[in-house]
Amino acid sequence: MSTLATDRPRDSSAADEVERALRHLVNQGLPPEKLALAASQAARYPSHIGVQSALVELADAANDLERLTSALLAARQACRRQLALTPRDWSLHDLVARLELRLGHFSAAWNAYKRILDHQPDDASAHLGLVKSGLPLGRWEALDGFSPAQVPDLVATNQATASNLMALPLPGTAPALLAAGRIASERLAQGITPLPPRQVRAAGPLRIGYVSPDYNDHAVAHQLPRVFELHDRSRFCVYAYDIGHSDDSPYRQRILAASDSVRDCRHISDAAASAQIRADEIDILVDLAGHTLGSRLGIFAHRPAPLAVTWLGYPATTGAPFIDYLVGDETVVAPDLRAQFSEAIAFLPDCYLPADDRQAIAPTCSREQAGFPQDAVVLAALHQPYKLDGDIVGTWLRILQRVPKAVLWLRAKEEALKERLRAEAALLGIDPCRLIIDNHLRPKPEYLARLALADLFLDTRWFNGHSTVSDALWAGVPVLTTPGDSFAGRVASSILRASNLSDLIAADLAAYEESAVALANSPKARATLRTRVRESRSRQSFFNSARFVRNLETAFVTMADRARAGLSKTDFSVPCPP
């Protein structure tokens, strides 16, 4: 977790005590009423930067979205008052920039980081902040000169998180992710005494505990329901440990309804959650979040279960010595990447990512209703803005140049990003009207129905689409990708291989562009491809949820059998089922 701590002079000894008390409460799992009391205590010292920073950390750790926003706003107000008195305090400018970034005020954050870099051009923390605030605005030039190798040192000084690095559209992130993960994991384990070792139970169904902050309308939860529903109850007992917020979404309802036991750990400490897991006699504890927001790897550092596994929610290594296995496959953890993982790898035979073979799709709307030209070739690239970079956007626009009937369907929220995309198109002589920019949030069945209108889905490179690629194929839309050099950049290739669509994996951006142009210019080739995609839904392994769960269960049994036999963790491959 990143910190907003600063070495500002303190207002009073009483405020210092409040700050220390607030920091002590981080990761204690406060219920809402105690979090509200903590906020009221902090409100007594609105000009004390340390107090306001500590409240932000506390709200962040508690995963309380409403309280987090109010804490951020209070801290920003306090910082601005102090800046009026000390306008050349660059550490305070940095704090304001981080606050703006967390509030989603990307233009304000960009401007704040630019001011810092104007005076401190070698400030790596400010450069990372410039990248994070610039990507949602289409300021891809912020990536120039920034190296992933800079991030581990920032993690070590609480100026960045491992997940900040994982989300960057840059090459060379894998080694830095390992280093950053090790640093972050070592820090969060400090002061924790692991529970006494316990063996995997000798008899009865294996007890699997899934720990997640994302049992809600989140990409992780979109992929999970069939896993929980299809576990063989004669061999497995499923516990859901909930550490996130409740939204009463259909995804949350399905996951919790399909669990044999649900434990609400949102408002208890890591130690208390670990005690509950130990009391439940969990055999294999599965982390579904890694170092992402709301995760609580500190629970795993207590070693409440004989085996600890990370899977699905964080496409990188945790770097944690208290995580035994990572569930992957031979594409996302290929031989050239193996050294960048601290965990032993359980290689699934198809794809590590599950799919929901019962996802509903609403009745298909017409192109006219969706706002697409009737005779256009619709190229969809519905990615989060942080996955975009200048090279991939330039490639998409060159495809438009070469396919006069094509339109490019994009996702963008910030006006600055929309303007940048249109300006880049105009520079190449492309009518900006050929960019269809959409940011409407729709229920998933409606989104899938609209997505089905696309002719081809264009992937990103360094951080692929994951659930978005799965969604496109489920909607019957072919996906074109080119692999990056990290786990996150090879997920689409894994999905396509498991779907018998490997020919849609281009070797590089030049081949990607040529393939896209060839498909976009050939209605016959697109029709043949759509038929293959439809067949993959019914016959191929990626959308065979029962097959996936059996493979995952085989992995869990292998881990448990090795542990019972006194064997240490090691890489292994689940055999391909008949």
Short mmCIF file of N, CA, C and O in Angstrom, two decimals, residues 472-573:
data_model
loop_
_atom_site.label_atom_id
_atom_site.label_comp_id
_atom_site.label_asym_id
_atom_site.label_seq_id
_atom_site.Cartn_x
_atom_site.Cartn_y
_atom_site.Cartn_z
N ALA A 472 -15.31 -10.58 -25.56
CA ALA A 472 -15.42 -10.45 -27.02
C ALA A 472 -15.66 -11.80 -27.67
O ALA A 472 -16.55 -11.96 -28.53
N LEU A 473 -14.89 -12.79 -27.26
CA LEU A 473 -15.07 -14.13 -27.83
C LEU A 473 -16.44 -14.70 -27.48
O LEU A 473 -17.09 -15.36 -28.31
N TRP A 474 -16.89 -14.47 -26.24
CA TRP A 474 -18.20 -14.97 -25.84
C TRP A 474 -19.30 -14.31 -26.67
O TRP A 474 -20.32 -14.94 -26.99
N ALA A 475 -19.08 -13.05 -27.05
CA ALA A 475 -20.04 -12.34 -27.90
C ALA A 475 -19.90 -12.72 -29.36
O ALA A 475 -20.66 -12.23 -30.21
N GLY A 476 -18.93 -13.59 -29.70
CA GLY A 476 -18.76 -14.06 -31.07
C GLY A 476 -17.85 -13.21 -31.92
O GLY A 476 -17.84 -13.34 -33.15
N VAL A 477 -17.04 -12.34 -31.28
CA VAL A 477 -16.18 -11.42 -32.02
C VAL A 477 -14.75 -11.92 -32.02
O VAL A 477 -14.18 -12.17 -30.95
N PRO A 478 -14.12 -12.08 -33.19
CA PRO A 478 -12.70 -12.48 -33.24
C PRO A 478 -11.82 -11.42 -32.58
O PRO A 478 -12.10 -10.22 -32.62
N VAL A 479 -10.74 -11.87 -31.95
CA VAL A 479 -9.80 -10.99 -31.25
C VAL A 479 -8.43 -11.15 -31.87
O VAL A 479 -7.95 -12.27 -32.06
N LEU A 480 -7.79 -10.02 -32.16
CA LEU A 480 -6.43 -10.02 -32.68
C LEU A 480 -5.50 -9.46 -31.61
O LEU A 480 -5.77 -8.40 -31.05
N THR A 481 -4.42 -10.17 -31.31
CA THR A 481 -3.48 -9.73 -30.28
C THR A 481 -2.05 -9.87 -30.76
O THR A 481 -1.77 -10.53 -31.77
N THR A 482 -1.14 -9.26 -30.02
CA THR A 482 0.28 -9.51 -30.16
C THR A 482 0.85 -9.53 -28.75
O THR A 482 0.50 -8.69 -27.93
N PRO A 483 1.68 -10.53 -28.43
CA PRO A 483 2.09 -10.69 -27.03
C PRO A 483 3.12 -9.67 -26.57
O PRO A 483 3.99 -9.24 -27.34
N GLY A 484 2.99 -9.29 -25.29
CA GLY A 484 4.01 -8.48 -24.64
C GLY A 484 5.05 -9.37 -24.00
O GLY A 484 5.18 -10.55 -24.33
N ASP A 485 5.79 -8.81 -23.04
CA ASP A 485 6.89 -9.56 -22.42
C ASP A 485 6.66 -9.79 -20.94
O ASP A 485 7.61 -9.91 -20.17
N SER A 486 5.38 -9.85 -20.53
CA SER A 486 5.04 -10.12 -19.13
C SER A 486 3.78 -10.97 -19.09
O SER A 486 3.12 -11.17 -20.11
N PHE A 487 3.45 -11.46 -17.91
CA PHE A 487 2.20 -12.21 -17.71
C PHE A 487 1.03 -11.41 -18.25
O PHE A 487 0.23 -11.91 -19.07
N ALA A 488 0.90 -10.13 -17.83
CA ALA A 488 -0.24 -9.31 -18.22
C ALA A 488 -0.32 -9.10 -19.72
O ALA A 488 -1.41 -8.88 -20.27
N GLY A 489 0.83 -9.18 -20.40
CA GLY A 489 0.86 -8.97 -21.84
C GLY A 489 0.68 -10.23 -22.66
O GLY A 489 0.79 -10.18 -23.90
N ARG A 490 0.42 -11.37 -22.00
CA ARG A 490 0.28 -12.62 -22.75
C ARG A 490 -1.04 -13.34 -22.45
O ARG A 490 -1.24 -14.48 -22.89
N VAL A 491 -1.92 -12.68 -21.73
CA VAL A 491 -3.18 -13.33 -21.36
C VAL A 491 -4.05 -13.58 -22.59
O VAL A 491 -4.64 -14.66 -22.74
N ALA A 492 -4.13 -12.61 -23.49
CA ALA A 492 -4.96 -12.81 -24.68
C ALA A 492 -4.42 -13.97 -25.53
O ALA A 492 -5.20 -14.75 -26.09
N SER A 493 -3.11 -14.09 -25.61
CA SER A 493 -2.53 -15.22 -26.35
C SER A 493 -2.92 -16.54 -25.71
O SER A 493 -3.23 -17.53 -26.40
N SER A 494 -2.94 -16.58 -24.39
CA SER A 494 -3.34 -17.79 -23.68
C SER A 494 -4.80 -18.14 -23.98
O SER A 494 -5.13 -19.30 -24.25
N ILE A 495 -5.67 -17.13 -23.94
CA ILE A 495 -7.09 -17.36 -24.23
C ILE A 495 -7.28 -17.88 -25.65
O ILE A 495 -8.03 -18.83 -25.90
N LEU A 496 -6.58 -17.26 -26.60
CA LEU A 496 -6.73 -17.65 -28.01
C LEU A 496 -6.20 -19.06 -28.26
O LEU A 496 -6.80 -19.84 -29.01
N ARG A 497 -5.10 -19.41 -27.62
CA ARG A 497 -4.58 -20.77 -27.79
C ARG A 497 -5.56 -21.79 -27.23
O ARG A 497 -5.78 -22.85 -27.84
N ALA A 498 -6.15 -21.48 -26.08
CA ALA A 498 -7.12 -22.40 -25.48
C ALA A 498 -8.40 -22.49 -26.29
O ALA A 498 -9.19 -23.41 -26.11
N SER A 499 -8.61 -21.53 -27.18
CA SER A 499 -9.80 -21.49 -28.03
C SER A 499 -9.54 -21.99 -29.44
O SER A 499 -10.39 -21.85 -30.33
N ASN A 500 -8.33 -22.53 -29.67
CA ASN A 500 -7.94 -23.01 -31.00
C ASN A 500 -7.97 -21.89 -32.04
O ASN A 500 -8.36 -22.08 -33.18
N LEU A 501 -7.52 -20.71 -31.59
CA LEU A 501 -7.50 -19.53 -32.47
C LEU A 501 -6.09 -18.91 -32.47
O LEU A 501 -5.93 -17.69 -32.53
N SER A 502 -5.08 -19.76 -32.45
CA SER A 502 -3.70 -19.28 -32.35
C SER A 502 -3.28 -18.43 -33.54
O SER A 502 -2.33 -17.62 -33.43
N ASP A 503 -3.94 -18.59 -34.68
CA ASP A 503 -3.57 -17.81 -35.85
C ASP A 503 -3.91 -16.33 -35.68
O ASP A 503 -3.50 -15.50 -36.49
N LEU A 504 -4.63 -15.98 -34.61
CA LEU A 504 -4.94 -14.58 -34.33
C LEU A 504 -3.91 -13.93 -33.40
O LEU A 504 -4.11 -12.82 -32.92
N ILE A 505 -2.81 -14.65 -33.15
CA ILE A 505 -1.72 -14.10 -32.35
C ILE A 505 -0.63 -13.65 -33.32
O ILE A 505 0.03 -14.47 -33.96
N ALA A 506 -0.46 -12.34 -33.46
CA ALA A 506 0.55 -11.79 -34.38
C ALA A 506 1.90 -11.71 -33.68
O ALA A 506 1.98 -11.47 -32.48
N ALA A 507 2.95 -11.89 -34.44
CA ALA A 507 4.30 -11.93 -33.86
C ALA A 507 4.74 -10.58 -33.32
O ALA A 507 5.46 -10.50 -32.33
N ASP A 508 4.32 -9.51 -33.96
CA ASP A 508 4.72 -8.17 -33.54
C ASP A 508 3.69 -7.18 -34.06
O ASP A 508 2.70 -7.56 -34.71
N LEU A 509 3.90 -5.89 -33.79
CA LEU A 509 2.91 -4.89 -34.19
C LEU A 509 2.77 -4.78 -35.70
O LEU A 509 1.67 -4.53 -36.21
N ALA A 510 3.87 -4.98 -36.43
CA ALA A 510 3.78 -4.90 -37.90
C ALA A 510 2.89 -6.02 -38.43
O ALA A 510 2.01 -5.79 -39.28
N ALA A 511 3.07 -7.24 -37.93
CA ALA A 511 2.23 -8.37 -38.35
C ALA A 511 0.80 -8.18 -37.88
O ALA A 511 -0.15 -8.56 -38.58
N TYR A 512 0.63 -7.61 -36.70
CA TYR A 512 -0.70 -7.31 -36.16
C TYR A 512 -1.46 -6.36 -37.11
O TYR A 512 -2.63 -6.59 -37.45
N GLU A 513 -0.76 -5.31 -37.54
CA GLU A 513 -1.39 -4.35 -38.46
C GLU A 513 -1.77 -5.03 -39.77
O GLU A 513 -2.90 -4.82 -40.28
N GLU A 514 -0.88 -5.83 -40.33
CA GLU A 514 -1.18 -6.49 -41.59
C GLU A 514 -2.36 -7.44 -41.45
O GLU A 514 -3.23 -7.52 -42.34
N SER A 515 -2.41 -8.19 -40.36
CA SER A 515 -3.53 -9.13 -40.15
C SER A 515 -4.84 -8.38 -40.01
O SER A 515 -5.86 -8.81 -40.57
N ALA A 516 -4.82 -7.28 -39.27
CA ALA A 516 -6.04 -6.50 -39.08
C ALA A 516 -6.55 -5.95 -40.41
O ALA A 516 -7.75 -6.00 -40.71
N VAL A 517 -5.63 -5.43 -41.21
CA VAL A 517 -6.03 -4.86 -42.51
C VAL A 517 -6.59 -5.95 -43.42
O VAL A 517 -7.62 -5.77 -44.08
N ALA A 518 -5.93 -7.09 -43.44
CA ALA A 518 -6.39 -8.19 -44.29
C ALA A 518 -7.78 -8.66 -43.88
O ALA A 518 -8.66 -8.87 -44.75
N LEU A 519 -8.02 -8.81 -42.60
CA LEU A 519 -9.34 -9.25 -42.14
C LEU A 519 -10.40 -8.18 -42.38
O LEU A 519 -11.52 -8.48 -42.82
N ALA A 520 -10.04 -6.93 -42.10
CA ALA A 520 -11.02 -5.85 -42.27
C ALA A 520 -11.41 -5.68 -43.73
O ALA A 520 -12.55 -5.28 -44.03
N ASN A 521 -10.52 -5.99 -44.65
CA ASN A 521 -10.81 -5.83 -46.08
C ASN A 521 -11.42 -7.07 -46.72
O ASN A 521 -11.71 -7.06 -47.92
N SER A 522 -11.63 -8.14 -45.93
CA SER A 522 -12.15 -9.38 -46.50
C SER A 522 -13.39 -9.86 -45.75
O SER A 522 -13.27 -10.54 -44.72
N PRO A 523 -14.58 -9.53 -46.24
CA PRO A 523 -15.81 -10.02 -45.59
C PRO A 523 -15.85 -11.54 -45.49
O PRO A 523 -16.33 -12.09 -44.49
N LYS A 524 -15.32 -12.23 -46.50
CA LYS A 524 -15.34 -13.69 -46.47
C LYS A 524 -14.46 -14.23 -45.34
O LYS A 524 -14.86 -15.15 -44.60
N ALA A 525 -13.26 -13.66 -45.19
CA ALA A 525 -12.36 -14.12 -44.13
C ALA A 525 -12.98 -13.85 -42.76
O ALA A 525 -12.87 -14.68 -41.84
N ARG A 526 -13.64 -12.71 -42.61
CA ARG A 526 -14.27 -12.39 -41.32
C ARG A 526 -15.41 -13.35 -41.02
O ARG A 526 -15.59 -13.79 -39.88
N ALA A 527 -16.18 -13.69 -42.04
CA ALA A 527 -17.31 -14.61 -41.83
C ALA A 527 -16.81 -15.98 -41.40
O ALA A 527 -17.38 -16.60 -40.49
N THR A 528 -15.76 -16.45 -42.07
CA THR A 528 -15.18 -17.75 -41.70
C THR A 528 -14.67 -17.73 -40.27
O THR A 528 -14.88 -18.67 -39.50
N LEU A 529 -14.04 -16.63 -39.92
CA LEU A 529 -13.48 -16.50 -38.58
C LEU A 529 -14.57 -16.45 -37.52
O LEU A 529 -14.45 -17.07 -36.45
N ARG A 530 -15.64 -15.75 -37.78
CA ARG A 530 -16.74 -15.68 -36.82
C ARG A 530 -17.35 -17.06 -36.59
O ARG A 530 -17.76 -17.40 -35.48
N THR A 531 -17.41 -17.85 -37.65
CA THR A 531 -17.91 -19.22 -37.49
C THR A 531 -17.00 -20.01 -36.55
O THR A 531 -17.47 -20.74 -35.67
N ARG A 532 -15.70 -19.86 -36.73
CA ARG A 532 -14.76 -20.55 -35.84
C ARG A 532 -14.89 -20.08 -34.40
O ARG A 532 -14.79 -20.88 -33.46
N VAL A 533 -15.11 -18.79 -34.20
CA VAL A 533 -15.27 -18.26 -32.85
C VAL A 533 -16.52 -18.83 -32.21
O VAL A 533 -16.52 -19.23 -31.04
N ARG A 534 -17.61 -18.90 -32.98
CA ARG A 534 -18.86 -19.49 -32.44
C ARG A 534 -18.63 -20.95 -32.06
O ARG A 534 -19.10 -21.42 -31.02
N GLU A 535 -17.91 -21.67 -32.90
CA GLU A 535 -17.64 -23.08 -32.60
C GLU A 535 -16.77 -23.22 -31.35
O GLU A 535 -16.94 -24.14 -30.56
N SER A 536 -15.85 -22.26 -31.16
CA SER A 536 -14.97 -22.34 -30.00
C SER A 536 -15.77 -22.20 -28.71
O SER A 536 -15.41 -22.76 -27.67
N ARG A 537 -16.86 -21.46 -28.77
CA ARG A 537 -17.70 -21.31 -27.58
C ARG A 537 -18.31 -22.63 -27.16
O ARG A 537 -18.48 -22.90 -25.97
N SER A 538 -18.64 -23.45 -28.12
CA SER A 538 -19.35 -24.69 -27.80
C SER A 538 -18.43 -25.89 -27.65
O SER A 538 -18.75 -26.83 -26.94
N ARG A 539 -17.25 -25.84 -28.32
CA ARG A 539 -16.43 -27.04 -28.35
C ARG A 539 -15.06 -26.91 -27.68
O ARG A 539 -14.53 -27.88 -27.18
N GLN A 540 -14.48 -25.71 -27.70
CA GLN A 540 -13.10 -25.59 -27.26
C GLN A 540 -13.00 -25.43 -25.75
O GLN A 540 -13.97 -25.12 -25.06
N SER A 541 -11.81 -25.61 -25.26
CA SER A 541 -11.61 -25.74 -23.83
C SER A 541 -11.81 -24.45 -23.05
O SER A 541 -12.16 -24.48 -21.88
N PHE A 542 -11.55 -23.27 -23.67
CA PHE A 542 -11.62 -22.06 -22.87
C PHE A 542 -13.00 -21.83 -22.28
O PHE A 542 -13.12 -21.41 -21.13
N PHE A 543 -14.05 -22.06 -23.04
CA PHE A 543 -15.41 -21.85 -22.53
C PHE A 543 -16.03 -23.13 -21.97
O PHE A 543 -17.24 -23.17 -21.75
N ASN A 544 -15.23 -24.13 -21.73
CA ASN A 544 -15.72 -25.35 -21.10
C ASN A 544 -15.46 -25.21 -19.60
O ASN A 544 -14.40 -25.59 -19.09
N SER A 545 -16.42 -24.64 -18.88
CA SER A 545 -16.22 -24.32 -17.47
C SER A 545 -16.00 -25.57 -16.62
O SER A 545 -15.18 -25.56 -15.69
N ALA A 546 -16.72 -26.64 -16.92
CA ALA A 546 -16.56 -27.88 -16.14
C ALA A 546 -15.14 -28.41 -16.29
O ALA A 546 -14.51 -28.85 -15.32
N ARG A 547 -14.62 -28.39 -17.51
CA ARG A 547 -13.25 -28.86 -17.76
C ARG A 547 -12.26 -27.99 -16.99
O ARG A 547 -11.32 -28.50 -16.36
N PHE A 548 -12.47 -26.67 -17.02
CA PHE A 548 -11.55 -25.79 -16.30
C PHE A 548 -11.52 -26.12 -14.80
O PHE A 548 -10.45 -26.22 -14.19
N VAL A 549 -12.70 -26.27 -14.21
CA VAL A 549 -12.76 -26.53 -12.77
C VAL A 549 -12.11 -27.86 -12.42
O VAL A 549 -11.41 -27.99 -11.41
N ARG A 550 -12.31 -28.89 -13.26
CA ARG A 550 -11.65 -30.16 -12.99
C ARG A 550 -10.12 -29.99 -13.02
O ARG A 550 -9.40 -30.57 -12.19
N ASN A 551 -9.61 -29.19 -13.97
CA ASN A 551 -8.17 -28.96 -14.03
C ASN A 551 -7.68 -28.21 -12.79
O ASN A 551 -6.62 -28.53 -12.23
N LEU A 552 -8.42 -27.21 -12.37
CA LEU A 552 -8.04 -26.46 -11.18
C LEU A 552 -8.06 -27.37 -9.95
O LEU A 552 -7.15 -27.32 -9.10
N GLU A 553 -9.07 -28.21 -9.86
CA GLU A 553 -9.14 -29.15 -8.74
C GLU A 553 -7.96 -30.12 -8.74
O GLU A 553 -7.42 -30.46 -7.68
N THR A 554 -7.57 -30.57 -9.93
CA THR A 554 -6.40 -31.45 -10.01
C THR A 554 -5.16 -30.74 -9.49
O THR A 554 -4.32 -31.35 -8.80
N ALA A 555 -5.04 -29.46 -9.80
CA ALA A 555 -3.91 -28.69 -9.28
C ALA A 555 -3.94 -28.64 -7.76
O ALA A 555 -2.92 -28.84 -7.09
N PHE A 556 -5.12 -28.38 -7.19
CA PHE A 556 -5.23 -28.31 -5.73
C PHE A 556 -4.91 -29.66 -5.09
O PHE A 556 -4.21 -29.73 -4.07
N VAL A 557 -5.40 -30.75 -5.68
CA VAL A 557 -5.12 -32.08 -5.13
C VAL A 557 -3.62 -32.38 -5.19
O VAL A 557 -3.05 -32.95 -4.25
N THR A 558 -2.98 -32.01 -6.29
CA THR A 558 -1.53 -32.24 -6.41
C THR A 558 -0.77 -31.49 -5.32
O THR A 558 0.15 -32.04 -4.69
N MET A 559 -1.15 -30.23 -5.09
CA MET A 559 -0.50 -29.47 -4.02
C MET A 559 -0.69 -30.16 -2.67
O MET A 559 0.26 -30.29 -1.88
N ALA A 560 -1.92 -30.58 -2.39
CA ALA A 560 -2.23 -31.20 -1.11
C ALA A 560 -1.50 -32.53 -0.94
O ALA A 560 -0.97 -32.84 0.14
N ASP A 561 -1.47 -33.34 -2.00
CA ASP A 561 -0.80 -34.64 -1.92
C ASP A 561 0.69 -34.47 -1.64
O ASP A 561 1.28 -35.22 -0.86
N ARG A 562 1.31 -33.49 -2.30
CA ARG A 562 2.73 -33.24 -2.06
C ARG A 562 2.96 -32.81 -0.61
O ARG A 562 3.91 -33.25 0.04
N ALA A 563 2.09 -31.95 -0.11
CA ALA A 563 2.24 -31.48 1.27
C ALA A 563 2.06 -32.64 2.27
O ALA A 563 2.83 -32.77 3.24
N ARG A 564 1.07 -33.49 2.03
CA ARG A 564 0.85 -34.64 2.92
C ARG A 564 2.06 -35.58 2.92
O ARG A 564 2.38 -36.20 3.94
N ALA A 565 2.72 -35.67 1.77
CA ALA A 565 3.87 -36.56 1.66
C ALA A 565 5.16 -35.93 2.18
O ALA A 565 6.23 -36.55 2.12
N GLY A 566 5.06 -34.69 2.66
CA GLY A 566 6.23 -34.01 3.18
C GLY A 566 7.15 -33.46 2.11
O GLY A 566 8.31 -33.14 2.39
N LEU A 567 6.64 -33.32 0.88
CA LEU A 567 7.45 -32.81 -0.22
C LEU A 567 7.34 -31.29 -0.30
O LEU A 567 6.28 -30.71 -0.04
N SER A 568 8.41 -30.63 -0.68
CA SER A 568 8.40 -29.18 -0.79
C SER A 568 7.67 -28.75 -2.05
O SER A 568 7.45 -29.54 -2.97
N LYS A 569 7.33 -27.49 -2.10
CA LYS A 569 6.64 -26.96 -3.27
C LYS A 569 7.55 -27.02 -4.49
O LYS A 569 8.78 -26.88 -4.39
N THR A 570 6.96 -27.24 -5.64
CA THR A 570 7.72 -27.31 -6.89
C THR A 570 6.78 -27.06 -8.05
O THR A 570 5.57 -27.22 -7.93
N ASP A 571 7.33 -26.64 -9.19
CA ASP A 571 6.52 -26.49 -10.39
C ASP A 571 5.95 -27.86 -10.79
O ASP A 571 6.61 -28.89 -10.65
N PHE A 572 4.73 -27.83 -11.30
CA PHE A 572 4.16 -29.06 -11.87
C PHE A 572 3.13 -28.67 -12.92
O PHE A 572 2.59 -27.56 -12.91
N SER A 573 2.85 -29.59 -13.81
CA SER A 573 1.87 -29.37 -14.87
C SER A 573 0.69 -30.32 -14.68
O SER A 573 0.88 -31.52 -14.47
#
